[in-house]
PDB file of C-alpha atoms in Angstrom:
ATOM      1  CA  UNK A  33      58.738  -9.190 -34.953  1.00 36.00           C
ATOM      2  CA  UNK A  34      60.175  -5.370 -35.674  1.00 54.00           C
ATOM      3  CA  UNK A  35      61.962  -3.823 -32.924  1.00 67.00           C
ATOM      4  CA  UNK A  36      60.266  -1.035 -31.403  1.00 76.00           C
ATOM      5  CA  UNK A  37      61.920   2.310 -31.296  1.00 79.00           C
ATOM      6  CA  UNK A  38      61.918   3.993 -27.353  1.00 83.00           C
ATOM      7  CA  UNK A  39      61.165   7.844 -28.787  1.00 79.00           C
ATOM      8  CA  UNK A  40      63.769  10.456 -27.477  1.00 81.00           C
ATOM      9  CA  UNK A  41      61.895  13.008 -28.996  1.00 84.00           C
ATOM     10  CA  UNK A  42      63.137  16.427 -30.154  1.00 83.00           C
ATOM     11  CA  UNK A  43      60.602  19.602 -30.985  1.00 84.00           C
ATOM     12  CA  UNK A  44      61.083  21.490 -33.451  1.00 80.00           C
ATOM     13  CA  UNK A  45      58.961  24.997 -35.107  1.00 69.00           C
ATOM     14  CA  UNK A  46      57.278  25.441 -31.412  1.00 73.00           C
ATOM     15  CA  UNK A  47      55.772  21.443 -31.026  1.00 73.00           C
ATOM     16  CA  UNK A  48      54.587  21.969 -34.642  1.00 83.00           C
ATOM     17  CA  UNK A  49      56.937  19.231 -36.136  1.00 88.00           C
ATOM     18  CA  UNK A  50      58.409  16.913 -33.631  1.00 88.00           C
ATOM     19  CA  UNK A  51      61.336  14.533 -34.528  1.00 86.00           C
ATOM     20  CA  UNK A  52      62.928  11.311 -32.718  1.00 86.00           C
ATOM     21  CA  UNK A  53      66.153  11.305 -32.382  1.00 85.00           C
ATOM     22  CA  UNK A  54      67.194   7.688 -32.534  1.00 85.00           C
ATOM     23  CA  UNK A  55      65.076   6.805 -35.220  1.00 85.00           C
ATOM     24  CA  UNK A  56      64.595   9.121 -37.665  1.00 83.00           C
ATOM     25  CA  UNK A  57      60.705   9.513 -37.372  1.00 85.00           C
ATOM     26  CA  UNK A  58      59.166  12.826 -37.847  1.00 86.00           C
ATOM     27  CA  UNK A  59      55.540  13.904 -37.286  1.00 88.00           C
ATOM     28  CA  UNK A  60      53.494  17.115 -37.906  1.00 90.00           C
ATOM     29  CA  UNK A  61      51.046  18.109 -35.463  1.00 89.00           C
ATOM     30  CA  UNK A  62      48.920  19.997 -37.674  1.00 90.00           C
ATOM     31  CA  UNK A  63      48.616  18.027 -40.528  1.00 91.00           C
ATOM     32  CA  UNK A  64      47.604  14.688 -37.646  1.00 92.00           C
ATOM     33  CA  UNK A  65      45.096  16.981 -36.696  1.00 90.00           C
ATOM     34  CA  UNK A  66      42.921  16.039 -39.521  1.00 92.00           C
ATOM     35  CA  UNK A  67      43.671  11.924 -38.108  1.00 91.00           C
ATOM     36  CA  UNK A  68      40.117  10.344 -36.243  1.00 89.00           C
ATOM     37  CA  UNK A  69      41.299   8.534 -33.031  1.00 85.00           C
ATOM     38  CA  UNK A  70      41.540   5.216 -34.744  1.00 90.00           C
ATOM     39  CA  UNK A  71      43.973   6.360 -36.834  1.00 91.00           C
ATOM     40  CA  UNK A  72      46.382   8.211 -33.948  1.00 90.00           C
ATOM     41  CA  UNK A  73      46.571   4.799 -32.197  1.00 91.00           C
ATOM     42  CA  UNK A  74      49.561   4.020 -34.161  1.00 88.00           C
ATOM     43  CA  UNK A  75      51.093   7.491 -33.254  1.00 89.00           C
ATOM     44  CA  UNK A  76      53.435   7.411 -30.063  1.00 88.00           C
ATOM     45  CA  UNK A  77      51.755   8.020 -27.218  1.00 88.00           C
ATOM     46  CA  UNK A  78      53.286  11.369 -26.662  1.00 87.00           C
ATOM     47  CA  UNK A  79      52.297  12.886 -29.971  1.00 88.00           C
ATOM     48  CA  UNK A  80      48.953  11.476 -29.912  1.00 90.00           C
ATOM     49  CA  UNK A  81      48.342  13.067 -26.814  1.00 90.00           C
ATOM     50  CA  UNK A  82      49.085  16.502 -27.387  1.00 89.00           C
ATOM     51  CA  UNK A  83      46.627  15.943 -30.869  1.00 91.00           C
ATOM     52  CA  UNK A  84      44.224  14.905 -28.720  1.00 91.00           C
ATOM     53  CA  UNK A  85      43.948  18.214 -26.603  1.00 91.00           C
ATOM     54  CA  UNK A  86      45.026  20.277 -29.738  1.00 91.00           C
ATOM     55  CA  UNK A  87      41.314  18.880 -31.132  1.00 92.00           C
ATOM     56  CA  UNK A  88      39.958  19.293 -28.062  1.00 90.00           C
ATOM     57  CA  UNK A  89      40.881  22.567 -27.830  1.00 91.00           C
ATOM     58  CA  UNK A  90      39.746  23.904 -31.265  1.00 91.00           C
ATOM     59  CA  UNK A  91      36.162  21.806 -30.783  1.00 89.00           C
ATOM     60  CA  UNK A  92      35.858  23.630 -27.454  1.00 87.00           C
ATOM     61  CA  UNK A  93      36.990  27.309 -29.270  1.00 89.00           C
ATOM     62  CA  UNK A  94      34.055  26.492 -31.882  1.00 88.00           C
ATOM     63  CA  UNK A  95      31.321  25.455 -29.664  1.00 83.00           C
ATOM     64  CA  UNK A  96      31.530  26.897 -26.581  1.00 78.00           C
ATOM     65  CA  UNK A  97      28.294  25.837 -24.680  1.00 77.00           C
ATOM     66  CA  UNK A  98      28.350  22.257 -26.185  1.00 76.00           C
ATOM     67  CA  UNK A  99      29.161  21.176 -22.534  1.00 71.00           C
ATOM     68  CA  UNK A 100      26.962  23.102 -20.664  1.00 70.00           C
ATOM     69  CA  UNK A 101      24.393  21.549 -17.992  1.00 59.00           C
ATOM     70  CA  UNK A 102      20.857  21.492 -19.081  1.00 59.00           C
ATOM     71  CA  UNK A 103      17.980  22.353 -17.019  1.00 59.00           C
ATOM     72  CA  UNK A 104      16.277  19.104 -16.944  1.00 58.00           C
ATOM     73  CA  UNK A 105      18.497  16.280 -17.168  1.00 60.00           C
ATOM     74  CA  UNK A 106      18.226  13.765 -19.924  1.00 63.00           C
ATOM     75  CA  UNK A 107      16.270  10.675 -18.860  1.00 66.00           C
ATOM     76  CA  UNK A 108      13.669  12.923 -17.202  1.00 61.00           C
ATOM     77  CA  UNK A 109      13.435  14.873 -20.643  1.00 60.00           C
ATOM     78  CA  UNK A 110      13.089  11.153 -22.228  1.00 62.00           C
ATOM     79  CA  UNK A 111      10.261  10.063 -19.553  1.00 62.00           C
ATOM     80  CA  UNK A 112       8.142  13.102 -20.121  1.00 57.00           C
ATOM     81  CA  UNK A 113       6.219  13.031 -23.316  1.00 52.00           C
TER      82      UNK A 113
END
């Protein structure tokens, strides 16, 4: 069984490219950013995080009513035919 590494991470180019210090590991944000969710689970925690609300961010910039309430909610749109 490997030994796992305990990240002491160190950003670098404004949390663009972020680098751990005790084992060498370097990831970039933006190029992650293309990653599905599946594939950030074997990302450190930290890192995947901040990908997470970097997505979440640019979904919410591109649709901005995509969470907005509806008028009728939807089982009582379902019922009514």
């Amino acid at each position: 069984m490997p030994k796992w590494c305990k990240h002491d991470f160190e950003v670098n180019a404004g949390m663009d490219e972020v680098t751990c210090k005790k084992c060498g590991d370097w990831y970039d944000i933006p190029a992650l950013m293309k990653w599905t969710a599946t594939d950030l689970m074997r990302v450190p925690k930290p890192i995947r995080l901040e990908v997470l609300k970097r997505q979440a961010e640019l979904f919410n910039k591109d649709n901005p009513f995509y969470y907005q309430a509806e008028k009728k909610p939807r089982y009582l749109k379902m019922l009514s035919v």
